[in-house]
CSV table of C-alpha atoms in Angstrom, one decimal:
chain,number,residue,atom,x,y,z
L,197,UNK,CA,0.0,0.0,0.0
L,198,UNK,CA,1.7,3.2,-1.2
L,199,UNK,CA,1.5,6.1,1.1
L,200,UNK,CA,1.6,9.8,0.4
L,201,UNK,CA,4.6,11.9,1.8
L,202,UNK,CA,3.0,15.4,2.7
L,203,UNK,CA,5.2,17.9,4.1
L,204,UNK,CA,3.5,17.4,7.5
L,205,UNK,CA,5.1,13.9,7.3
L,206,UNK,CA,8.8,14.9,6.3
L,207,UNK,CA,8.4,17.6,9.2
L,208,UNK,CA,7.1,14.5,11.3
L,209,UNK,CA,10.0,12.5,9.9
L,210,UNK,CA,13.3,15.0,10.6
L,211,UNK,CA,11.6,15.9,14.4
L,212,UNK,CA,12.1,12.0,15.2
L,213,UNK,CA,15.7,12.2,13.6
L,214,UNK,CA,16.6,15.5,15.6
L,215,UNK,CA,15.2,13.4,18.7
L,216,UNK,CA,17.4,10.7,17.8
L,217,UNK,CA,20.5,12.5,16.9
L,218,UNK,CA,19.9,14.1,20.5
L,219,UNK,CA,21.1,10.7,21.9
L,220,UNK,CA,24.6,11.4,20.3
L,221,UNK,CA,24.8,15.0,22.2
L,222,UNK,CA,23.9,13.0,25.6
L,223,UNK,CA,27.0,10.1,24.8
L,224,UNK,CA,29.0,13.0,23.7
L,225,UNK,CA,28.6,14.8,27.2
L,226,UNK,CA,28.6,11.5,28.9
L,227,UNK,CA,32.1,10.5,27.9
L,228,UNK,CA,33.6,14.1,29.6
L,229,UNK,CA,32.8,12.6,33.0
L,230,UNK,CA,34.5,9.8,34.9
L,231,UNK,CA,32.3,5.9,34.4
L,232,UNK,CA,29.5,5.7,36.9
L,233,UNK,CA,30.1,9.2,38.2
L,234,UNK,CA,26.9,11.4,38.3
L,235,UNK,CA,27.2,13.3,35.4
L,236,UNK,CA,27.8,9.9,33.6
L,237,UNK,CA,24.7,8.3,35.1
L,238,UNK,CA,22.4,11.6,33.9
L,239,UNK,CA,23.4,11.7,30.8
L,240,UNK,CA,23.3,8.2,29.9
L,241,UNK,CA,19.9,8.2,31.0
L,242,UNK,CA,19.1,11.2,29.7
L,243,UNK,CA,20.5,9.6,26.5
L,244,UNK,CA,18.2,5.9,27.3
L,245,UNK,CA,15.3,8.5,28.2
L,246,UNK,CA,15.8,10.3,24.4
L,247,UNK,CA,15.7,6.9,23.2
L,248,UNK,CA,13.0,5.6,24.7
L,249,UNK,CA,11.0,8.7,23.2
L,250,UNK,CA,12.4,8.4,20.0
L,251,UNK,CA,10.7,4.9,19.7
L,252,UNK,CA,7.4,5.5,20.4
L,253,UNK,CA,7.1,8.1,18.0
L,254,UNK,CA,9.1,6.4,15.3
L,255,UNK,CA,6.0,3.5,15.6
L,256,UNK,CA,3.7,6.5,14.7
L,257,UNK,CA,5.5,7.5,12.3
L,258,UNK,CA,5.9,4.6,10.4
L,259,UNK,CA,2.4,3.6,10.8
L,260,UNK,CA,1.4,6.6,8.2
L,261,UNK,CA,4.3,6.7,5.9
L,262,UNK,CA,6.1,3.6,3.8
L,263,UNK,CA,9.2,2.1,5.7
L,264,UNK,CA,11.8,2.5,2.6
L,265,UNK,CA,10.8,6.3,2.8
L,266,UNK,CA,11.2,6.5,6.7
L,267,UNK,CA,14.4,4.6,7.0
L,268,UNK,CA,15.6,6.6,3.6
L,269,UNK,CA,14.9,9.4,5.4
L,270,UNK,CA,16.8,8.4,8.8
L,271,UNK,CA,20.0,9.0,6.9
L,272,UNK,CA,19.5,12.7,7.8
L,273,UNK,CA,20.6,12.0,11.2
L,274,UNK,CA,24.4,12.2,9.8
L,275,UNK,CA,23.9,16.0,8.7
L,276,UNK,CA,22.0,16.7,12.1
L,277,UNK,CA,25.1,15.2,14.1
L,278,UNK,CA,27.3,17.3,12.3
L,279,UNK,CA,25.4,19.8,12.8
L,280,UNK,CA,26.0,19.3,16.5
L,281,UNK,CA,29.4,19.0,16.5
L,282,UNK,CA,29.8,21.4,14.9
L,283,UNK,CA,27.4,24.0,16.9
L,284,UNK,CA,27.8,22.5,20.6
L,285,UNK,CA,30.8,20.8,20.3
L,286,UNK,CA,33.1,23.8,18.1
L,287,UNK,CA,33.9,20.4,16.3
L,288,UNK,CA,35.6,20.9,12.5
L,289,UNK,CA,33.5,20.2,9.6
L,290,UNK,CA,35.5,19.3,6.6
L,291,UNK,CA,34.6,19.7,2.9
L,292,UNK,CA,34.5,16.1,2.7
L,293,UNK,CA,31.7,16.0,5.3
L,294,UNK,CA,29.8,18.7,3.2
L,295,UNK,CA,29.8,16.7,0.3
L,296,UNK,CA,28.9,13.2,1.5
L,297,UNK,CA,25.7,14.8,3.6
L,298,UNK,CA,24.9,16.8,0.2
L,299,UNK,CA,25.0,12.5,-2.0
L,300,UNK,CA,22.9,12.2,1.3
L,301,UNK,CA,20.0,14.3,0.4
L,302,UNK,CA,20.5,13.8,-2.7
L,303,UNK,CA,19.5,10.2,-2.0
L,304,UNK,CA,16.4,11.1,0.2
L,305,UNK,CA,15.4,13.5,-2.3
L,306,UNK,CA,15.1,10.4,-4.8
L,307,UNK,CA,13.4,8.1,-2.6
L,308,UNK,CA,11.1,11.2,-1.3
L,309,UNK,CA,9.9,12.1,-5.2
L,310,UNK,CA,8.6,8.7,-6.0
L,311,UNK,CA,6.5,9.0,-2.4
């Protein structure tokens, strides 16, 4: 059964992939503090927390749009993290990363226009 991509849905779809990339912010924080020390145990459970989120509405999401277009569209997460090292973490971004995230959407954009 073929279902329609509206914009609602791709909106729908990149808010679950922010979420999830948000679990690579929490395991980036986690990793400054000693194992098992406070700050550790928050933010690895902040991070289980993010994922446990993440889940429920992915199974919402993928109820109302066609798999191959959902997981397609999970490969966005890659610019999002960069994005996020980049912004939070003062991380360098190299030309190379540019390009592969850009044969990235490039990819969802082909799987998104038969939709």
């Amino acid at each position: 059964m073929k279902k329609s991509l509206s914009l609602r849905y791709i909106i729908m779809l990149q808010a679950a992939v922010i979420l999830y990339t948000c679990t690579d912010i929490a395991a980036k924080l986690a990793s400054g503090y000693p194992f098992l020390s406070m700050g550790f145990v928050l933010c690895y459970g902040a991070e289980i927390l993010i994922l446990g989120i993440y889940a429920l509405c992915w199974q919402q999401i993928i109820k109302k749009v066609d798999i191959s277009v959902a997981y397609s569209n999970r490969a966005s997460a890659v610019f999002w993290a960069t994005l996020w090292a980049a912004v939070i973490f003062q991380e360098h971004i190299s030309l190379k990363n540019i390009i592969g995230i850009v044969i990235i959407f490039a990819g969802i954009w082909m799987v998104n226009r038969d939709a």
